[in-house]
Amino acid sequence: AKAEGRARYKFFNQELTKIVRARLEVEAELRHAINKNELLVYYQPQFETNSNIIIGAEALVRWAHPSKGLIPPIHFIHVAEATGLISAIGTWVLNSACQQCALWFSQGLRDFTLAVNLSPYQFLHGDIEQSVASATAKTGFPAQHLELEITESTLMDREFDAIKIFNALRARGVRIAIDDFGTGYSSLSYLKRFPLDTLKIDRSFISDLPEDADDAAITQAIIAMAHSLRLKVLAEGVETEQQLKFLREADCDFYQGFLRSPAICAQDFEQLLKVNKRL
Ligand code: C2E
Ligand code: CA
Ligand code: CA
Ligand code: CA
C-alpha cells in the first residue's frame, strides 16, 4: 500500500509538474507578447434592440501566437490575471482600442461607444483613472464615448474606493457597465450605491430564452429593475431571432451576440460601421 501511495504521489507530482511547466511557458511567452506585437483587439458590435443599428463595440483581446495561431482569451487571461500581467495587457488594449476608434472618429465614423473590459486586478492594483486619462489624451478619443466593463465581484472587493474611482471616471464622461450581471455574488444594494450606466445581462440567462420560464422571468425583472434605476440594459450572447424578439418585447435597450456578429478584426468592423444605419 505504501509503494502504491508512493507511485500515485509520483504520478500526481509529474502531472503537476507538467501543468506548472505549461503555465510557466504561457507566462513567459505572454510577457513578450505585447513587445512582440502579438496581441490584437477584436471588436464585437453592439446593437440597439429596436433598430438593429450599431451603437457600440466591445474590445476583446486576441493573441496571435507565432506557432499556435489565434488564441482566445480563455486560454491566457487567467494566467495574466494570476501573474499581474493583466495590467500591462489591459493598458495595451485600452490604448490600442482608443487609438483605432479615434482614427474612425476622425473619418466621421463616430456614432458608437467603445466598451473595454477591466480586470479585477487592474481595478485593485492599477491606477485606472490615470490609464484612462492617458489613453484619451494620447489618442484624442473622447472619454464620453468610452465605457468600462466591470464584473460584480470586483465591486464587492473594495467598495469605498470603487465609488471614489467611479465618480472620478464619470466626471470625465466615462460610462460604467456591470459585466456578466446576475452571475456574481451580488447584493442588489450596490446598484443603488454605485454610480452606474449599464447592466449587461449574462449570456447564461439569455441562452434558453424564450422557452425557459425562469430565465424569461429573471430577464424581464432585470430589465424592469434597471430601467427604474435609470440604467441601460444590454443582453449578451444573443444567438437566435426568437431571443431577440423576446428582448425587444421586454424593452431591452441593446444586445450583442453571434446572431448578428461575433468579435471581428478592426478592418471588418470598419466595414460594418460604414454601412451602419443602412442595414
Ligand atoms: P466577456 O467580457 O463576457 O466577453 C464576451 C464573450 O462572449 C466574448 O468571448 C465573446 O466572443 C463571447 N460571445 C459574444 N457573443 C456570443 C454569443 O452569441 N454566443 C457565445 N457563445 N459567445 C458569445 P471572448 O472574446 O473569448 O472573451 C472571453 C472573456 O475573456 C471575456 O468575457 C472577458 O472576461 C475576457 N476578456 C477578453 N478580452 C479582455 C480584455 O481586454 N481584458 C480583460 N480584462 N478581459 C478580457
Ligand atoms: Ca465584457
Ligand atoms: Ca460578459
Ligand atoms: Ca438556463
CSV table of C-alpha atoms and ligand atoms in Angstrom, one decimal:
chain,number,residue,atom,x,y,z
A,1,ALA,CA,0.0,0.0,0.0
A,2,LYS,CA,2.9,2.3,0.8
A,3,ALA,CA,4.5,1.6,-2.6
A,4,GLU,CA,1.2,2.2,-4.3
A,5,GLY,CA,0.9,5.5,-2.4
A,6,ARG,CA,4.4,6.5,-3.4
A,7,ALA,CA,3.6,5.6,-7.1
A,8,ARG,CA,0.5,7.6,-7.0
A,9,TYR,CA,2.3,10.5,-5.4
A,10,LYS,CA,4.9,10.3,-8.1
A,11,PHE,CA,2.2,10.3,-10.8
A,12,PHE,CA,0.5,13.4,-9.4
A,13,ASN,CA,3.8,15.1,-8.9
A,14,GLN,CA,4.7,14.5,-12.5
A,15,GLU,CA,1.2,15.7,-13.7
A,16,LEU,CA,1.5,18.8,-11.5
A,17,THR,CA,5.0,19.5,-12.8
A,18,LYS,CA,3.6,19.3,-16.4
A,19,ILE,CA,0.8,21.7,-15.5
A,20,VAL,CA,3.1,24.1,-13.8
A,21,ARG,CA,5.6,24.0,-16.7
A,22,ALA,CA,2.9,24.6,-19.3
A,23,ARG,CA,1.7,27.6,-17.2
A,24,LEU,CA,5.2,29.0,-16.9
A,25,GLU,CA,5.6,28.7,-20.6
A,26,VAL,CA,2.4,30.6,-21.3
A,27,GLU,CA,3.5,33.2,-18.7
A,28,ALA,CA,7.0,33.6,-20.3
A,29,GLU,CA,5.6,33.9,-23.8
A,30,LEU,CA,2.8,36.2,-22.7
A,31,ARG,CA,5.4,38.5,-21.1
A,32,HIS,CA,6.8,39.1,-24.5
A,33,ALA,CA,3.6,39.1,-26.5
A,34,ILE,CA,3.0,42.8,-26.1
A,35,ASN,CA,6.5,43.9,-27.1
A,36,LYS,CA,6.5,41.4,-30.0
A,37,ASN,CA,3.2,42.9,-31.2
A,38,GLU,CA,1.4,39.6,-30.9
A,39,LEU,CA,-1.8,41.0,-29.3
A,40,LEU,CA,-4.8,42.1,-31.3
A,41,VAL,CA,-8.0,43.8,-30.4
A,42,TYR,CA,-11.2,42.3,-31.9
A,43,TYR,CA,-14.4,44.2,-31.9
A,44,GLN,CA,-17.8,42.7,-31.2
A,45,PRO,CA,-20.6,45.1,-32.4
A,46,GLN,CA,-23.4,46.1,-30.0
A,47,PHE,CA,-26.8,46.9,-31.4
A,48,GLU,CA,-29.8,48.8,-30.5
A,49,THR,CA,-32.6,46.3,-30.0
A,50,ASN,CA,-35.3,48.2,-31.8
A,51,SER,CA,-33.4,49.4,-34.9
A,52,ASN,CA,-30.5,46.9,-35.2
A,53,ILE,CA,-28.3,49.9,-35.6
A,54,ILE,CA,-24.7,49.5,-34.2
A,55,ILE,CA,-24.3,51.7,-31.1
A,56,GLY,CA,-21.1,50.3,-29.8
A,57,ALA,CA,-18.3,47.7,-29.9
A,58,GLU,CA,-16.7,45.6,-27.1
A,59,ALA,CA,-13.0,45.4,-27.4
A,60,LEU,CA,-11.9,41.7,-26.9
A,61,VAL,CA,-8.2,40.8,-26.9
A,62,ARG,CA,-6.7,38.0,-29.0
A,63,TRP,CA,-3.2,36.6,-29.0
A,64,ALA,CA,-1.8,36.0,-32.5
A,65,HIS,CA,0.8,33.4,-31.3
A,66,PRO,CA,3.6,32.8,-33.9
A,67,SER,CA,3.2,29.0,-33.9
A,68,LYS,CA,-0.2,28.3,-32.1
A,69,GLY,CA,-2.3,30.7,-34.2
A,70,LEU,CA,-5.0,33.0,-32.9
A,71,ILE,CA,-5.5,32.2,-29.2
A,72,PRO,CA,-8.8,33.3,-27.5
A,73,PRO,CA,-8.6,34.9,-24.1
A,74,ILE,CA,-9.9,31.9,-22.1
A,75,HIS,CA,-6.5,30.3,-22.6
A,76,PHE,CA,-4.4,33.2,-21.2
A,77,ILE,CA,-6.5,35.7,-19.3
A,78,HIS,CA,-6.4,33.7,-16.1
A,79,VAL,CA,-2.6,33.4,-16.3
A,80,ALA,CA,-2.4,37.1,-17.0
A,81,GLU,CA,-4.7,37.8,-14.0
A,82,ALA,CA,-2.7,35.5,-11.6
A,83,THR,CA,0.6,37.0,-12.6
A,84,GLY,CA,-0.4,40.6,-12.7
A,85,LEU,CA,0.5,40.7,-16.5
A,86,ILE,CA,-3.2,41.7,-17.0
A,87,SER,CA,-2.3,45.3,-16.0
A,88,ALA,CA,0.0,45.7,-19.0
A,89,ILE,CA,-2.3,43.8,-21.3
A,90,GLY,CA,-5.3,45.8,-20.1
A,91,THR,CA,-3.5,49.1,-20.6
A,92,TRP,CA,-2.4,48.0,-24.0
A,93,VAL,CA,-5.9,47.0,-25.0
A,94,LEU,CA,-7.3,50.4,-23.8
A,95,ASN,CA,-4.6,52.4,-25.7
A,96,SER,CA,-4.8,50.3,-28.8
A,97,ALA,CA,-8.6,50.4,-29.0
A,98,CYS,CA,-8.8,54.1,-28.2
A,99,GLN,CA,-6.2,54.8,-31.0
A,100,GLN,CA,-8.2,52.7,-33.5
A,101,CYS,CA,-11.5,54.3,-32.6
A,102,ALA,CA,-10.1,57.8,-32.6
A,103,LEU,CA,-9.0,57.1,-36.2
A,104,TRP,CA,-12.5,56.0,-37.1
A,105,PHE,CA,-13.9,59.1,-35.4
A,106,SER,CA,-11.6,61.3,-37.4
A,107,GLN,CA,-13.0,59.7,-40.5
A,108,GLY,CA,-16.6,60.5,-39.5
A,109,LEU,CA,-17.5,57.1,-38.1
A,110,ARG,CA,-18.4,58.4,-34.7
A,111,ASP,CA,-21.8,57.1,-33.7
A,112,PHE,CA,-20.7,54.5,-31.3
A,113,THR,CA,-19.3,53.7,-27.8
A,114,LEU,CA,-16.2,51.7,-27.2
A,115,ALA,CA,-16.5,49.2,-24.4
A,116,VAL,CA,-13.3,48.0,-22.7
A,117,ASN,CA,-13.1,45.2,-20.1
A,118,LEU,CA,-11.4,46.0,-16.8
A,119,SER,CA,-10.0,43.1,-14.9
A,120,PRO,CA,-10.4,42.8,-11.1
A,121,TYR,CA,-6.6,43.0,-10.8
A,122,GLN,CA,-6.4,46.3,-12.8
A,123,PHE,CA,-9.1,47.8,-10.7
A,124,LEU,CA,-7.4,46.9,-7.4
A,125,HIS,CA,-3.8,47.5,-8.2
A,126,GLY,CA,-3.7,49.8,-11.1
A,127,ASP,CA,-4.5,53.5,-11.5
A,128,ILE,CA,-7.5,53.2,-13.7
A,129,GLU,CA,-8.2,56.9,-13.8
A,130,GLN,CA,-4.6,57.6,-14.8
A,131,SER,CA,-4.7,55.0,-17.5
A,132,VAL,CA,-8.0,56.4,-18.9
A,133,ALA,CA,-6.7,60.0,-18.8
A,134,SER,CA,-3.5,59.0,-20.5
A,135,ALA,CA,-5.2,56.8,-23.2
A,136,THR,CA,-7.8,59.5,-24.1
A,137,ALA,CA,-5.2,62.3,-24.0
A,138,LYS,CA,-2.7,60.4,-26.2
A,139,THR,CA,-5.2,59.3,-28.8
A,140,GLY,CA,-7.8,62.1,-28.7
A,141,PHE,CA,-10.6,59.5,-28.3
A,142,PRO,CA,-13.4,61.3,-26.4
A,143,ALA,CA,-13.9,59.9,-22.8
A,144,GLN,CA,-17.7,60.4,-23.3
A,145,HIS,CA,-17.6,57.5,-25.9
A,146,LEU,CA,-15.7,55.1,-23.6
A,147,GLU,CA,-17.5,52.5,-21.4
A,148,LEU,CA,-15.6,50.4,-18.9
A,149,GLU,CA,-17.0,46.9,-18.1
A,150,ILE,CA,-16.5,45.6,-14.6
A,151,THR,CA,-17.8,42.4,-13.0
A,152,GLU,CA,-19.8,42.3,-9.8
A,153,SER,CA,-17.1,40.5,-7.8
A,154,THR,CA,-14.7,43.4,-8.5
A,155,LEU,CA,-17.2,45.7,-6.9
A,156,MET,CA,-17.7,43.7,-3.8
A,157,ASP,CA,-13.9,43.8,-3.0
A,158,ARG,CA,-13.2,47.3,-2.1
A,159,GLU,CA,-16.4,49.2,-2.1
A,160,PHE,CA,-15.3,52.5,-0.8
A,161,ASP,CA,-12.6,53.0,-3.4
A,162,ALA,CA,-14.9,51.8,-6.1
A,163,ILE,CA,-17.3,54.6,-5.5
A,164,LYS,CA,-14.5,57.1,-5.5
A,165,ILE,CA,-12.9,55.8,-8.7
A,166,PHE,CA,-16.3,55.5,-10.5
A,167,ASN,CA,-17.1,59.1,-9.6
A,168,ALA,CA,-13.8,60.3,-10.9
A,169,LEU,CA,-14.2,58.4,-14.1
A,170,ARG,CA,-17.8,59.6,-14.6
A,171,ALA,CA,-16.7,63.2,-14.0
A,172,ARG,CA,-14.6,62.7,-17.2
A,173,GLY,CA,-17.7,61.4,-19.0
A,174,VAL,CA,-16.7,57.7,-18.9
A,175,ARG,CA,-19.6,55.2,-18.6
A,176,ILE,CA,-19.6,52.2,-16.3
A,177,ALA,CA,-21.1,48.9,-17.2
A,178,ILE,CA,-21.6,45.8,-15.0
A,179,ASP,CA,-20.5,42.8,-17.0
A,180,ASP,CA,-21.9,39.3,-16.6
A,181,PHE,CA,-24.7,40.7,-14.5
A,182,GLY,CA,-26.5,38.1,-12.3
A,183,THR,CA,-23.6,35.6,-12.0
A,184,GLY,CA,-21.5,37.2,-9.2
A,185,TYR,CA,-22.1,37.2,-5.5
A,186,SER,CA,-24.0,40.4,-5.8
A,187,SER,CA,-26.1,42.2,-3.4
A,188,LEU,CA,-28.6,44.3,-5.2
A,189,SER,CA,-28.0,47.2,-2.9
A,190,TYR,CA,-24.8,48.1,-4.8
A,191,LEU,CA,-27.0,49.1,-7.8
A,192,LYS,CA,-28.2,51.9,-5.6
A,193,ARG,CA,-24.9,52.8,-4.1
A,194,PHE,CA,-22.6,52.7,-7.1
A,195,PRO,CA,-22.9,55.3,-9.9
A,196,LEU,CA,-23.5,53.0,-13.0
A,197,ASP,CA,-24.8,53.4,-16.5
A,198,THR,CA,-25.3,49.9,-18.0
A,199,LEU,CA,-26.2,46.4,-16.9
A,200,LYS,CA,-25.0,43.6,-19.2
A,201,ILE,CA,-27.2,40.6,-18.7
A,202,ASP,CA,-25.1,37.5,-18.7
A,203,ARG,CA,-25.4,35.0,-21.6
A,204,SER,CA,-26.5,32.2,-19.2
A,205,PHE,CA,-29.9,34.0,-18.8
A,206,ILE,CA,-30.3,34.6,-22.5
A,207,SER,CA,-29.3,31.2,-24.0
A,208,ASP,CA,-32.6,29.4,-23.0
A,209,LEU,CA,-35.0,32.2,-23.9
A,210,PRO,CA,-37.8,32.3,-24.6
A,211,GLU,CA,-38.7,28.7,-23.5
A,212,ASP,CA,-37.1,28.7,-20.0
A,213,ALA,CA,-39.8,30.4,-17.9
A,214,ASP,CA,-37.3,31.1,-15.0
A,215,ASP,CA,-34.8,32.8,-17.3
A,216,ALA,CA,-37.6,34.7,-19.0
A,217,ALA,CA,-38.9,36.0,-15.6
A,218,ILE,CA,-35.3,36.9,-14.5
A,219,THR,CA,-34.5,38.7,-17.7
A,220,GLN,CA,-37.8,40.7,-17.6
A,221,ALA,CA,-37.2,41.5,-13.9
A,222,ILE,CA,-33.6,42.7,-14.5
A,223,ILE,CA,-34.7,45.0,-17.3
A,224,ALA,CA,-37.6,46.5,-15.3
A,225,MET,CA,-35.3,47.0,-12.3
A,226,ALA,CA,-32.5,48.5,-14.3
A,227,HIS,CA,-34.9,50.9,-16.0
A,228,SER,CA,-36.5,52.1,-12.8
A,229,LEU,CA,-32.9,52.9,-11.6
A,230,ARG,CA,-32.3,54.8,-14.9
A,231,LEU,CA,-29.8,52.2,-16.2
A,232,LYS,CA,-29.5,50.9,-19.7
A,233,VAL,CA,-29.6,47.2,-20.3
A,234,LEU,CA,-27.6,45.1,-22.8
A,235,ALA,CA,-28.3,41.4,-23.4
A,236,GLU,CA,-25.2,39.3,-24.0
A,237,GLY,CA,-24.9,36.2,-26.2
A,238,VAL,CA,-28.0,36.7,-28.4
A,239,GLU,CA,-27.9,33.8,-30.9
A,240,THR,CA,-31.5,33.4,-32.2
A,241,GLU,CA,-34.2,35.6,-33.7
A,242,GLN,CA,-36.6,34.3,-31.0
A,243,GLN,CA,-34.3,35.5,-28.3
A,244,LEU,CA,-34.1,38.9,-30.0
A,245,LYS,CA,-37.9,39.1,-30.3
A,246,PHE,CA,-38.3,38.3,-26.6
A,247,LEU,CA,-35.8,41.0,-25.7
A,248,ARG,CA,-37.5,43.6,-28.0
A,249,GLU,CA,-40.8,42.8,-26.3
A,250,ALA,CA,-39.2,43.0,-22.9
A,251,ASP,CA,-37.9,46.5,-23.8
A,252,CYS,CA,-34.2,45.6,-23.6
A,253,ASP,CA,-32.2,48.5,-24.9
A,254,PHE,CA,-29.2,46.9,-26.6
A,255,TYR,CA,-27.7,43.5,-27.4
A,256,GLN,CA,-24.7,41.7,-28.8
A,257,GLY,CA,-24.2,38.1,-30.0
A,258,PHE,CA,-23.5,35.7,-32.7
A,259,LEU,CA,-26.9,36.3,-34.2
A,260,ARG,CA,-25.6,39.5,-35.7
A,261,SER,CA,-21.8,39.2,-35.3
A,262,PRO,CA,-19.0,37.6,-33.3
A,263,ALA,CA,-16.0,39.7,-32.4
A,264,ILE,CA,-14.2,40.7,-35.7
A,265,CYS,CA,-11.0,42.3,-36.7
A,266,ALA,CA,-10.7,46.1,-36.9
A,267,GLN,CA,-10.9,46.1,-40.7
A,268,ASP,CA,-14.2,44.1,-40.8
A,269,PHE,CA,-15.7,46.2,-38.1
A,270,GLU,CA,-14.9,49.3,-40.1
A,271,GLN,CA,-16.8,47.9,-43.0
A,272,LEU,CA,-19.8,47.4,-40.7
A,273,LEU,CA,-19.6,51.0,-39.4
A,274,LYS,CA,-19.6,52.3,-42.9
A,275,VAL,CA,-22.9,50.6,-43.8
A,276,ASN,CA,-24.4,51.2,-40.3
A,277,LYS,CA,-27.8,52.8,-40.4
A,278,ARG,CA,-28.3,51.5,-44.0
A,279,LEU,CA,-28.8,47.9,-42.7
B,1,C2E,P1,-16.9,38.8,-21.7
B,1,C2E,O1,-16.4,40.1,-21.3
B,1,C2E,O2,-18.1,38.3,-21.1
B,1,C2E,O3,-17.0,38.9,-23.3
B,1,C2E,C1,-18.0,38.2,-24.0
B,1,C2E,C2,-17.5,36.9,-24.6
B,1,C2E,O4,-18.6,36.2,-25.1
B,1,C2E,C3,-16.5,37.0,-25.7
B,1,C2E,O5,-15.6,35.9,-25.7
B,1,C2E,C4,-17.4,36.9,-26.9
B,1,C2E,O6,-16.7,36.5,-28.1
B,1,C2E,C5,-18.4,35.9,-26.5
B,1,C2E,N1,-19.7,35.9,-27.2
B,1,C2E,C6,-20.2,37.0,-27.7
B,1,C2E,N2,-21.4,36.7,-28.3
B,1,C2E,C7,-21.6,35.4,-28.1
B,1,C2E,C8,-22.7,34.5,-28.4
B,1,C2E,O7,-23.7,34.9,-29.1
B,1,C2E,N3,-22.6,33.2,-28.0
B,1,C2E,C9,-21.5,32.8,-27.4
B,1,C2E,N4,-21.4,31.5,-27.0
B,1,C2E,N5,-20.4,33.6,-27.0
B,1,C2E,C10,-20.5,34.9,-27.4
B,1,C2E,P2,-14.1,36.1,-25.7
B,1,C2E,O8,-13.7,37.1,-26.7
B,1,C2E,O9,-13.5,34.7,-25.9
B,1,C2E,O10,-13.7,36.6,-24.3
B,1,C2E,C11,-13.9,35.8,-23.2
B,1,C2E,C12,-13.6,36.6,-21.9
B,1,C2E,O11,-12.3,37.0,-21.8
B,1,C2E,C13,-14.4,37.9,-21.8
B,1,C2E,O12,-15.8,37.6,-21.4
B,1,C2E,C14,-13.6,38.7,-20.8
B,1,C2E,O13,-14.0,38.2,-19.5
B,1,C2E,C15,-12.2,38.2,-21.1
B,1,C2E,N6,-11.5,39.3,-21.9
B,1,C2E,C16,-11.5,39.4,-23.2
B,1,C2E,N7,-10.8,40.5,-23.6
B,1,C2E,C17,-10.4,41.1,-22.4
B,1,C2E,C18,-9.6,42.2,-22.1
B,1,C2E,O14,-9.1,43.0,-23.0
B,1,C2E,N8,-9.4,42.5,-20.8
B,1,C2E,C19,-9.9,41.7,-19.8
B,1,C2E,N9,-9.6,42.0,-18.5
B,1,C2E,N10,-10.6,40.6,-20.1
B,1,C2E,C20,-10.8,40.3,-21.4
B,2,CA,CA,-17.2,42.1,-21.2
B,3,CA,CA,-19.9,39.4,-20.3
B,4,CA,CA,-31.0,28.5,-18.2
